[in-house]
Short mmCIF file of N, CA, C and O in Angstrom, two decimals:
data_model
loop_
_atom_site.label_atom_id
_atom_site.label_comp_id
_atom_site.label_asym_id
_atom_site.label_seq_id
_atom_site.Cartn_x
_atom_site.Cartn_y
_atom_site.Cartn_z
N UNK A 10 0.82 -1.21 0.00
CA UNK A 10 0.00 0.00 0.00
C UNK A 10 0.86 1.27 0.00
O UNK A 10 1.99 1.08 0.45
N UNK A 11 0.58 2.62 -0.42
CA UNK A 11 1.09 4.00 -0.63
C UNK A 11 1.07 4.24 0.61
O UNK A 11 2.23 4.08 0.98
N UNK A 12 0.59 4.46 1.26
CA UNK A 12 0.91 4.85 2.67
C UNK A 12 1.60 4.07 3.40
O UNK A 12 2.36 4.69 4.13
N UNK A 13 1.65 2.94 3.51
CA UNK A 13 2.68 2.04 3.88
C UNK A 13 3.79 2.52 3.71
O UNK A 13 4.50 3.21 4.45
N UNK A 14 4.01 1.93 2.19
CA UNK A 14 5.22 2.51 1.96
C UNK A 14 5.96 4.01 2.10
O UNK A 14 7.18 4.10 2.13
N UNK A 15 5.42 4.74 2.15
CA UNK A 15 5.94 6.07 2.40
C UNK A 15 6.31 5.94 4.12
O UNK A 15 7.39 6.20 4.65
N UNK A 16 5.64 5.69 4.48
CA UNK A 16 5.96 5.29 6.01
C UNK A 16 7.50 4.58 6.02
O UNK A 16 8.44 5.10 6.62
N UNK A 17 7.60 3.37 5.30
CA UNK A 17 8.36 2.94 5.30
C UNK A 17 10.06 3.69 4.90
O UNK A 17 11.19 3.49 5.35
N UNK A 18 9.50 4.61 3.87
CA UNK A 18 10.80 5.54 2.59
C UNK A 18 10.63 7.01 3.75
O UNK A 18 11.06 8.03 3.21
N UNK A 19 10.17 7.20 4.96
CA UNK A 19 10.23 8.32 5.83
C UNK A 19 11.79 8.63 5.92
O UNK A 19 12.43 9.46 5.28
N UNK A 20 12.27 7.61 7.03
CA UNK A 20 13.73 7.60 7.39
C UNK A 20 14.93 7.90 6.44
O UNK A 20 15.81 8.74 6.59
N UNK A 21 14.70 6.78 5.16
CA UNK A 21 15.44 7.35 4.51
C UNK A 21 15.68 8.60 3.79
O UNK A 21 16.84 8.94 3.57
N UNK A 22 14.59 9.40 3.34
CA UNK A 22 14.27 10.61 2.69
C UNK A 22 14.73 11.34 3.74
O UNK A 22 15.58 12.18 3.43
N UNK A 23 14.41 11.28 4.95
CA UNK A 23 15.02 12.15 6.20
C UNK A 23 16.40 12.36 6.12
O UNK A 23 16.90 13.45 5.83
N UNK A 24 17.15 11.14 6.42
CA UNK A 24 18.75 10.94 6.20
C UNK A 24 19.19 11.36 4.71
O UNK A 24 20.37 11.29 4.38
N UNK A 25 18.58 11.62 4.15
CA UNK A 25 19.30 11.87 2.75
C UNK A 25 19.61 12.76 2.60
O UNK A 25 20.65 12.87 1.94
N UNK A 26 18.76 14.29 3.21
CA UNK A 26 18.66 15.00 3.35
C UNK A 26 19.55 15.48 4.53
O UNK A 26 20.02 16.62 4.62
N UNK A 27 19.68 14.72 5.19
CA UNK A 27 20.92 15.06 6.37
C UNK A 27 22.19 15.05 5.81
O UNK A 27 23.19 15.71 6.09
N UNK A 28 21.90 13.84 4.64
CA UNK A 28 23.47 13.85 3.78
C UNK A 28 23.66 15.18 2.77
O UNK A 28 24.79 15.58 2.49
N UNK A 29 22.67 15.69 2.35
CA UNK A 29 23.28 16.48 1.31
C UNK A 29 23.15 18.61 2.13
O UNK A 29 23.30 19.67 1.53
N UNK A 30 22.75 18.26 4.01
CA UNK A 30 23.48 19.37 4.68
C UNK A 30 24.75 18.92 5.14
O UNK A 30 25.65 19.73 5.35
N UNK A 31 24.93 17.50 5.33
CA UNK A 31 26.79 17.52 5.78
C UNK A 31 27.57 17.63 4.34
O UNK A 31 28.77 17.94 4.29
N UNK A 32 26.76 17.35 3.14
CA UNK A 32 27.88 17.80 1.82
C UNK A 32 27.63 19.21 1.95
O UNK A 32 28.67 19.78 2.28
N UNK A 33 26.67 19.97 1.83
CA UNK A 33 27.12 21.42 1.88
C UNK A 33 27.96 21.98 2.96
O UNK A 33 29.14 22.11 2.65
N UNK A 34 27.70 22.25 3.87
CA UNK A 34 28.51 22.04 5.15
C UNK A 34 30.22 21.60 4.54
O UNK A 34 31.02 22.53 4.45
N UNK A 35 30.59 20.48 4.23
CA UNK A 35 31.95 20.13 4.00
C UNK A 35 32.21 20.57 2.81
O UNK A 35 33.41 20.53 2.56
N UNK A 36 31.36 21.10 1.74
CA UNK A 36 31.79 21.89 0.51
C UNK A 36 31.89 22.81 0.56
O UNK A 36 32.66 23.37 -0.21
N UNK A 37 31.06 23.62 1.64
CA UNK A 37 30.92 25.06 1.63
C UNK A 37 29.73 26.12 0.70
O UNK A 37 29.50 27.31 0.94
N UNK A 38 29.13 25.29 -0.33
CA UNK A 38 28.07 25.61 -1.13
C UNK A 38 27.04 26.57 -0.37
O UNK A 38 26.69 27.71 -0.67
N UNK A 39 26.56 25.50 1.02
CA UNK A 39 25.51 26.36 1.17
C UNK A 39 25.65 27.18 2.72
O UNK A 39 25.71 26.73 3.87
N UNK A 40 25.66 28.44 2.23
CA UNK A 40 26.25 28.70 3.92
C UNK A 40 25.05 30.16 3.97
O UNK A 40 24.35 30.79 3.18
N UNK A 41 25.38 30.15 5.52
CA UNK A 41 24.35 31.30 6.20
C UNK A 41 24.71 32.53 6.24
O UNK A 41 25.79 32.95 5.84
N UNK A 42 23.60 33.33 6.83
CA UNK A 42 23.82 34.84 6.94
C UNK A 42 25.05 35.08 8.00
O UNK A 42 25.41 34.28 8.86
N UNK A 43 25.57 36.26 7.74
CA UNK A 43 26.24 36.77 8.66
C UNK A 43 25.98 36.61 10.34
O UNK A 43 24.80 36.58 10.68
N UNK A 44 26.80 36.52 11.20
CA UNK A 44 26.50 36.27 12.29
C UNK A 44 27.35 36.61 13.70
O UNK A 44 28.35 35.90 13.76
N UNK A 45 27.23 37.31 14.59
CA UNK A 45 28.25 37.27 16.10
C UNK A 45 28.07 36.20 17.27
O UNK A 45 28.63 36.32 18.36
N UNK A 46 27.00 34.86 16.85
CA UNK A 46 27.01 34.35 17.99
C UNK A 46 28.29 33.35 17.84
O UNK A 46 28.96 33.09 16.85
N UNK A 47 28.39 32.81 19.41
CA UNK A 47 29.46 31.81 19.32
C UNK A 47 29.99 30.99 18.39
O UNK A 47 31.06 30.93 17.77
N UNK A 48 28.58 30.12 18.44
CA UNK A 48 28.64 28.68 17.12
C UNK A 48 28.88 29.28 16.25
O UNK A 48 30.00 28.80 16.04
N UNK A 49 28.73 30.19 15.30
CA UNK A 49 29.26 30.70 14.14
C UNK A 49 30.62 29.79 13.64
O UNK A 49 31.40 29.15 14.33
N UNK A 50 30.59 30.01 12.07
CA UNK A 50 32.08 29.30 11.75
C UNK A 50 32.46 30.05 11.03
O UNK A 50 31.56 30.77 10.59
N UNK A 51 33.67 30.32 10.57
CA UNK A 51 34.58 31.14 9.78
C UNK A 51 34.03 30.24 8.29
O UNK A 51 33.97 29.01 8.30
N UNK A 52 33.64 31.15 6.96
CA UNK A 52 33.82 30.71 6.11
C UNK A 52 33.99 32.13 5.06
O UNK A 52 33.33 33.17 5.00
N UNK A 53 35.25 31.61 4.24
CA UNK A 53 35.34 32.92 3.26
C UNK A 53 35.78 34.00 4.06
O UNK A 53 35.35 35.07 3.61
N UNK A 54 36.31 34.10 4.82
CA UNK A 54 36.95 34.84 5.79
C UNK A 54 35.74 35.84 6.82
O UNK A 54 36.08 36.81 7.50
N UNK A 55 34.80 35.49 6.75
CA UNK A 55 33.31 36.01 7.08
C UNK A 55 32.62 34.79 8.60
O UNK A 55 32.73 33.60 8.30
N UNK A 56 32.26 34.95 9.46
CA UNK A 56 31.52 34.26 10.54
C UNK A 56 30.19 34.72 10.47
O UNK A 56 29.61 35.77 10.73
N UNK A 57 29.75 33.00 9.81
CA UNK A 57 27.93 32.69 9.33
C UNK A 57 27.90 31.82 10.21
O UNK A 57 28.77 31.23 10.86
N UNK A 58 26.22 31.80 10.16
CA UNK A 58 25.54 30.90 10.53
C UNK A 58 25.62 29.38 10.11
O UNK A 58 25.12 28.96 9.06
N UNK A 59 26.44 28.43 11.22
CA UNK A 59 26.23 26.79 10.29
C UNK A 59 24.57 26.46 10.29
O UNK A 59 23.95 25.87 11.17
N UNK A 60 24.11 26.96 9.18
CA UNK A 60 22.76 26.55 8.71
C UNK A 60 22.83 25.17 8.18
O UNK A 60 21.72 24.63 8.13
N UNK A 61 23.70 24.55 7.82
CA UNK A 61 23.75 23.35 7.30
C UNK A 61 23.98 22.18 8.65
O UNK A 61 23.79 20.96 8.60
N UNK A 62 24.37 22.86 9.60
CA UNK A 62 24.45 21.86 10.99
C UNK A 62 23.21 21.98 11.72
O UNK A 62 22.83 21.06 12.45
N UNK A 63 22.38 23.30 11.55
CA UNK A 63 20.87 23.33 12.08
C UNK A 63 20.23 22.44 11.10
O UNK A 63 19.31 21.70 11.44
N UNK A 64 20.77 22.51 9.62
CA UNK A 64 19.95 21.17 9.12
C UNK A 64 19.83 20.18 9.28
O UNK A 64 18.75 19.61 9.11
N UNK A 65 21.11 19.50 9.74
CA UNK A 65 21.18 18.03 10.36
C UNK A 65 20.64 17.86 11.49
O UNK A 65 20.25 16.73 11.78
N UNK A 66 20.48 19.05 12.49
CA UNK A 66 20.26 18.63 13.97
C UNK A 66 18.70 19.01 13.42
O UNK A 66 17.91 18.73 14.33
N UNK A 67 18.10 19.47 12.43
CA UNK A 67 15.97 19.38 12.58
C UNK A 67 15.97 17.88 11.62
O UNK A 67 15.04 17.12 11.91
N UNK A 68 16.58 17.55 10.89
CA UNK A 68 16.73 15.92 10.73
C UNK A 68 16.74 14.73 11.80
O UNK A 68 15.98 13.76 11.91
N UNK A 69 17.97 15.17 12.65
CA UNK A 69 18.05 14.51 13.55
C UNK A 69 16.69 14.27 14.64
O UNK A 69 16.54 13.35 15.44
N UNK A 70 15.73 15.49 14.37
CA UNK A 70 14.71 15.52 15.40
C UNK A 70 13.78 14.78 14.56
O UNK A 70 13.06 14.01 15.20
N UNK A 71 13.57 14.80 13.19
CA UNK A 71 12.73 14.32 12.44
C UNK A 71 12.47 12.99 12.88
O UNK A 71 11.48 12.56 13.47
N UNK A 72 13.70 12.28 12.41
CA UNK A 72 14.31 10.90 12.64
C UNK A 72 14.07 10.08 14.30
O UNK A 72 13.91 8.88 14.53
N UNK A 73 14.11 11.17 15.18
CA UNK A 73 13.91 11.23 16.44
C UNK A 73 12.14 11.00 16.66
O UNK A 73 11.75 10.09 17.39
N UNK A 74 11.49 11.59 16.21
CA UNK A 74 10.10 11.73 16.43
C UNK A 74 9.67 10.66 15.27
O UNK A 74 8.49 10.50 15.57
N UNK A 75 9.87 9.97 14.32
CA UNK A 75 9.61 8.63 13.51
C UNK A 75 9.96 7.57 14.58
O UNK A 75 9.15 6.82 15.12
N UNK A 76 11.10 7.63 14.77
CA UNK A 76 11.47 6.02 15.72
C UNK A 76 10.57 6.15 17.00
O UNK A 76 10.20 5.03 17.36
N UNK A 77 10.16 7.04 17.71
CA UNK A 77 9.38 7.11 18.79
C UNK A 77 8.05 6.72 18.70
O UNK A 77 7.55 6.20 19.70
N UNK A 78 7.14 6.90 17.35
CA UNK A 78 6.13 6.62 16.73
C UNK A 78 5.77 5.40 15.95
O UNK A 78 4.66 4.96 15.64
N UNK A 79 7.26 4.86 15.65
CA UNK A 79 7.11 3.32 14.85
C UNK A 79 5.82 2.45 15.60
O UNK A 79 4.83 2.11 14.96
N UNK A 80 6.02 2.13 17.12
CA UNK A 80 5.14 1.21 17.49
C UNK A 80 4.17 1.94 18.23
O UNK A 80 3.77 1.36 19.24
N UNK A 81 3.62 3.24 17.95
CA UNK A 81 2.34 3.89 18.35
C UNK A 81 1.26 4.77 17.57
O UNK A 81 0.33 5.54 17.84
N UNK A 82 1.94 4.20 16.40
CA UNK A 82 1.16 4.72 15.31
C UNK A 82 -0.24 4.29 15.13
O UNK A 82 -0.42 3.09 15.32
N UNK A 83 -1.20 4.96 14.83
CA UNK A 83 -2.63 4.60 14.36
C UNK A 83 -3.11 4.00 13.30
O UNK A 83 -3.95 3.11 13.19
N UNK A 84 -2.36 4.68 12.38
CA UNK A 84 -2.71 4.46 10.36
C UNK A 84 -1.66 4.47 9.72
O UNK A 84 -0.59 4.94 10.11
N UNK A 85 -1.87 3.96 8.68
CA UNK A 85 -0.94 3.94 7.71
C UNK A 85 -0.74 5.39 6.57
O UNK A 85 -1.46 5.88 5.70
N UNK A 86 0.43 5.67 7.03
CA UNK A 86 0.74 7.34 6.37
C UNK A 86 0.82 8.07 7.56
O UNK A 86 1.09 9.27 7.46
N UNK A 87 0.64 7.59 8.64
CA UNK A 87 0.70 8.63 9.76
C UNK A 87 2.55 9.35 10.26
O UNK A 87 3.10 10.44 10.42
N UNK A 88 2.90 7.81 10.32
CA UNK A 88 4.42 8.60 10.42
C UNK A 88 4.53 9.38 9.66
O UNK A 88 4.60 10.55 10.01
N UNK A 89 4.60 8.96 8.20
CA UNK A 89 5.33 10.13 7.08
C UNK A 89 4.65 11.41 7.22
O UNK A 89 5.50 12.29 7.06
N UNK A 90 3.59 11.88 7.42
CA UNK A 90 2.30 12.81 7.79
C UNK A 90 3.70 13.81 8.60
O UNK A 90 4.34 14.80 8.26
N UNK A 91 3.70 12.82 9.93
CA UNK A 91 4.42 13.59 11.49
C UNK A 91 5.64 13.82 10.97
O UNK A 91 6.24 14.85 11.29
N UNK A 92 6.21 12.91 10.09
CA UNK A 92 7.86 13.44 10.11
C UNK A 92 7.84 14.41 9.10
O UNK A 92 8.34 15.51 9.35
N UNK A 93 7.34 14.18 8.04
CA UNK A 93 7.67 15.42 7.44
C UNK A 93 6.72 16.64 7.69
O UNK A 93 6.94 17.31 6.68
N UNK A 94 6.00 17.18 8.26
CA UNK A 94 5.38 17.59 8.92
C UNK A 94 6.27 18.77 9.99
O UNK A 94 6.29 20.00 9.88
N UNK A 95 6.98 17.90 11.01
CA UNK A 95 8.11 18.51 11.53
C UNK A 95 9.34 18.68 10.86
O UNK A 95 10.25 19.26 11.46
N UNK A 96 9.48 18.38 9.98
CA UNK A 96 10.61 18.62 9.46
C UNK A 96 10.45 19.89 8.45
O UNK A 96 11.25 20.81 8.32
N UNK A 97 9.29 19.73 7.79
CA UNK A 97 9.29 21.67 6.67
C UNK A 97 9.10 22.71 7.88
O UNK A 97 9.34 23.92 7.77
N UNK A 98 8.39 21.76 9.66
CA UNK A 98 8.50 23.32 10.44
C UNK A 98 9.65 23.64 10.51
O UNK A 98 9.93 24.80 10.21
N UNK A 99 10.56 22.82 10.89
CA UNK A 99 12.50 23.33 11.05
C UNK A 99 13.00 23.97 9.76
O UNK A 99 13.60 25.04 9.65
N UNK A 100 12.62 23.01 8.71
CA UNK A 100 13.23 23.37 7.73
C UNK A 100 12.45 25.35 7.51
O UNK A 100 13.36 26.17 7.48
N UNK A 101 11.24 25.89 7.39
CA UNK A 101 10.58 27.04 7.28
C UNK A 101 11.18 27.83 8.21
O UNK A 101 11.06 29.02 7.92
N UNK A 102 11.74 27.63 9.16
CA UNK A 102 12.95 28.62 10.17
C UNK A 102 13.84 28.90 9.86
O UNK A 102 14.36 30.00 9.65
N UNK A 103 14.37 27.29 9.74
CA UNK A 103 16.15 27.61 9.17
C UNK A 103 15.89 28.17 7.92
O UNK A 103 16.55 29.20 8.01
N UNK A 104 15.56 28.18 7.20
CA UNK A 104 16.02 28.85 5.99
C UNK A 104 16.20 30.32 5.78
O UNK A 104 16.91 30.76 4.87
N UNK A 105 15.38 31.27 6.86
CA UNK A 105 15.76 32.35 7.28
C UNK A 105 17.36 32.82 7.76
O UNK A 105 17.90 33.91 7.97
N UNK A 106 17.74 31.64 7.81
CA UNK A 106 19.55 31.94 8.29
C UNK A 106 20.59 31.34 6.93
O UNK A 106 21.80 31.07 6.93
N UNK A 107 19.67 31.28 5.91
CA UNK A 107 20.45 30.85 4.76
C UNK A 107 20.47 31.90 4.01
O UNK A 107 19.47 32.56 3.73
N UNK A 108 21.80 32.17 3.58
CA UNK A 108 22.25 33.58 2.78
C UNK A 108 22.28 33.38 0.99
O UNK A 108 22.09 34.12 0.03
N UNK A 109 22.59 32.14 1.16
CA UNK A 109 22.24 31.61 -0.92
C UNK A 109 20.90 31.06 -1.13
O UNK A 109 20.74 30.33 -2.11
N UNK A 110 19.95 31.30 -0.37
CA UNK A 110 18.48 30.62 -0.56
C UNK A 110 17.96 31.08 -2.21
O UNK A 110 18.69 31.78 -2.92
N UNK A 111 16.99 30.72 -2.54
CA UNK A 111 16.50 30.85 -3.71
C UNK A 111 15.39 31.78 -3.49
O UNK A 111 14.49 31.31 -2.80
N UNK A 112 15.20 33.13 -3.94
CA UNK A 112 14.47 33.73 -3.88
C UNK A 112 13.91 34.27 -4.64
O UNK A 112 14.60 34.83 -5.49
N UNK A 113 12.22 34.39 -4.76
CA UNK A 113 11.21 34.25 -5.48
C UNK A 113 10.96 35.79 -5.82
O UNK A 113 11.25 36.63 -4.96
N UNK A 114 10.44 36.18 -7.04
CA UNK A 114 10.54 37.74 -7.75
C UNK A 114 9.47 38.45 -6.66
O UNK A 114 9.45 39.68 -6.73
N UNK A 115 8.78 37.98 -5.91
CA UNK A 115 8.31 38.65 -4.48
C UNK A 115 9.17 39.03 -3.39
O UNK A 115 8.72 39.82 -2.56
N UNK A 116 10.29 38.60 -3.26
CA UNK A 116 11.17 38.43 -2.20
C UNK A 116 11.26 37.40 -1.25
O UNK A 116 12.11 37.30 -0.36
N UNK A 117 10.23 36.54 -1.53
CA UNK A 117 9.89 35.46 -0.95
C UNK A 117 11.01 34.30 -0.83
O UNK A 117 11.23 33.70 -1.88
N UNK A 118 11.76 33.90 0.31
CA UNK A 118 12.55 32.46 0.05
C UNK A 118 11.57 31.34 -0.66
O UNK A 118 10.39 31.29 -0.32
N UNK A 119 12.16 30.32 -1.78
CA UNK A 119 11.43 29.77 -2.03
C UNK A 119 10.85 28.58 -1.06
O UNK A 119 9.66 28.29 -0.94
N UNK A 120 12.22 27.80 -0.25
CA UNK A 120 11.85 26.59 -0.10
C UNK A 120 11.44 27.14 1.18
O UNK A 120 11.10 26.17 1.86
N UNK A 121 11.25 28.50 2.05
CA UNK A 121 10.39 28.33 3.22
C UNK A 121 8.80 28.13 2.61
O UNK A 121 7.91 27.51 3.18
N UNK A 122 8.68 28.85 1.23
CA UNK A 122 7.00 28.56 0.72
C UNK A 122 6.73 27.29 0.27
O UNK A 122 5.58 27.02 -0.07
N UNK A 123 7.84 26.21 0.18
CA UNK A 123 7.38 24.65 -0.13
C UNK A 123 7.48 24.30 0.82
O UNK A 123 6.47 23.66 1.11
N UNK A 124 8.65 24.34 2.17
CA UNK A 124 8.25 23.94 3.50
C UNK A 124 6.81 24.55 4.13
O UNK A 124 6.17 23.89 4.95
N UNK A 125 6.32 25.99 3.62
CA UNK A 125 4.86 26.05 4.59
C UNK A 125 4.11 25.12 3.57
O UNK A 125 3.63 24.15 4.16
N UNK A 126 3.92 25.12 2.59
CA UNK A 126 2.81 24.43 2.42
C UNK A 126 2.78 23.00 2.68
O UNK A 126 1.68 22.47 2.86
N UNK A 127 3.88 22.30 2.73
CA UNK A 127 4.18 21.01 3.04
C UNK A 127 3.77 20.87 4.63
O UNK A 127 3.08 19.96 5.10
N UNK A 128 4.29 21.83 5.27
CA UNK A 128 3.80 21.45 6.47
C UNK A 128 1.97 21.73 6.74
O UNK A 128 1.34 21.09 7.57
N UNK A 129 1.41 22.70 5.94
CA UNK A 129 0.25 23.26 6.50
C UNK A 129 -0.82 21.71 5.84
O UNK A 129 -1.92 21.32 6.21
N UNK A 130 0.02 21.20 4.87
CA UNK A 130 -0.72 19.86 4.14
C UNK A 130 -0.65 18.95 5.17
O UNK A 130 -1.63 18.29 5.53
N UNK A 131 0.63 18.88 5.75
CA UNK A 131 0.83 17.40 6.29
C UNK A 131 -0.43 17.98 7.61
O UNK A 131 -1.49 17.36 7.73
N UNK A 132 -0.17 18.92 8.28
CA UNK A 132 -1.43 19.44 9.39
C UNK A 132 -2.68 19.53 9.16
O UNK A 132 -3.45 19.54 10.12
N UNK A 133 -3.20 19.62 7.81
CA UNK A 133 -4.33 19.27 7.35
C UNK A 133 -4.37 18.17 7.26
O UNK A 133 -5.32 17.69 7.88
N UNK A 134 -3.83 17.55 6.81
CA UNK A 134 -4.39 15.64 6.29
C UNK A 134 -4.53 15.13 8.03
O UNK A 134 -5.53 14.57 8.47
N UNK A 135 -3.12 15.50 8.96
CA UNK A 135 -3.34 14.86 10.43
C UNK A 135 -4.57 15.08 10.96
O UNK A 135 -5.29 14.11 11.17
N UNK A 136 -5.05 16.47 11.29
CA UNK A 136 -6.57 17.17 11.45
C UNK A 136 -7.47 16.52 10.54
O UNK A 136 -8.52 16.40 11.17
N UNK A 137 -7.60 16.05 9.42
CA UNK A 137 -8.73 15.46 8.92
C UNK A 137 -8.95 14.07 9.38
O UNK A 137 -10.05 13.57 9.63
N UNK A 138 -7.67 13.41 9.46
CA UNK A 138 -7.68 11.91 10.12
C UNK A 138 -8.27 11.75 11.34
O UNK A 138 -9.17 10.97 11.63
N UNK A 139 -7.67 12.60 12.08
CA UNK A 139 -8.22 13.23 13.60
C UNK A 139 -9.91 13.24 13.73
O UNK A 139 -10.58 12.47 14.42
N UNK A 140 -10.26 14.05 13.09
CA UNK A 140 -11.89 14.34 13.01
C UNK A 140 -12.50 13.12 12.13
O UNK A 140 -13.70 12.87 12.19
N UNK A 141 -11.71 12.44 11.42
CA UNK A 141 -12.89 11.29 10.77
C UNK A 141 -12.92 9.93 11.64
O UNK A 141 -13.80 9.07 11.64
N UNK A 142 -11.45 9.99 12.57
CA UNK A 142 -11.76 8.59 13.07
C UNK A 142 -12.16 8.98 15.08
O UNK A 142 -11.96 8.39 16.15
N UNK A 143 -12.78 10.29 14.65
CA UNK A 143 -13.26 10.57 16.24
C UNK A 143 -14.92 10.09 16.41
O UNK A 143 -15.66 9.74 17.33
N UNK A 144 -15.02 10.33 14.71
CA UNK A 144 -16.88 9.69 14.67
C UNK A 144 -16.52 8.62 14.67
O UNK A 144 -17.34 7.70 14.65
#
C-alpha cells in the first residue's frame, strides 16, 4: 500500500537529506547569513551561521520523532504525515539563516513557501484523520 510505503521511505528521505546538509557544510556551497554568535564558523573569511548543521540537527529531530512513533502509530501514512510535517516546520525557520536561498521575484525564500505548504498539508491531512476517526 502507498501509505505504507511512504511510512516505510520516511527515514530514509530524512537521512538523505541530512546527507546532502553535511555535503554542503563540507563543501561550503551552502552557507548562512552573517552572524556574532558563538557557534558561528569562519567561512570565506566572514563568521555565518552553520545553517547546514541546524539542518542536520531538525533531521536529527525528524528521525527522532519517527522512531518514537514506529510502534504507536494509528494508520498507515501517519508517520510520514508527522515526520515530514516537523521537518518543513524546522526546515521554514532555518532557511531564514540561509544567505544563498532561492528567492522568489516577491522576495519570498522559495523553499520556506514549499516547507509552509508542506507542512500546513501534512497538518491538514493529520486534522482530517483526527476528526474522521473521532466519529
Amino acid at each position: 500500500p502507498f501509505a505504507a510505503t511512504l511510512d516505510a521511505l520516511s527515514p530514509g528521505l530524512i537521512l538523505g537529506f541530512m546527507v546532502i546538509s553535511l555535503a554542503d557544510f563540507l563543501g561550503g556551497p551552502g552557507y548562512g547569513t552573517l552572524t556574532a554568535v558563538p557557534w558561528g564558523i569562519n567561512q570565506y573569511g566572514l563568521r555565518r551561521h552553520p545553517v547546514q548543521l541546524y539542518e542536520l540537527l531538525a533531521g536529527g529531530v525528524a528521525l527522532m520523532v519517527w522512531w518514537r512513533m514506529v510502534d504507536g502509530r494509528q494508520y498507515a501514512g501517519q508517520l510520514f504525515l508527522v515526520t515530514f510535517t516537523v521537518y518543513s516546520a524546522a526546515r521554514l525557520l532555518l532557511d531564514a539563516f540561509r544567505e544563498n536561498s532561492w528567492i522568489a521575484p516577491n522576495g519570498y525564500h522559495v523553499w520556506q513557501i514549499i516547507s509552509f505548504v508542506v507542512m500546513l498539508t501534512g497538518l491538514f491531512l493529520l486534522a482530517r484523520r483526527a476528526v474522521i476517526s473521532d466519529r
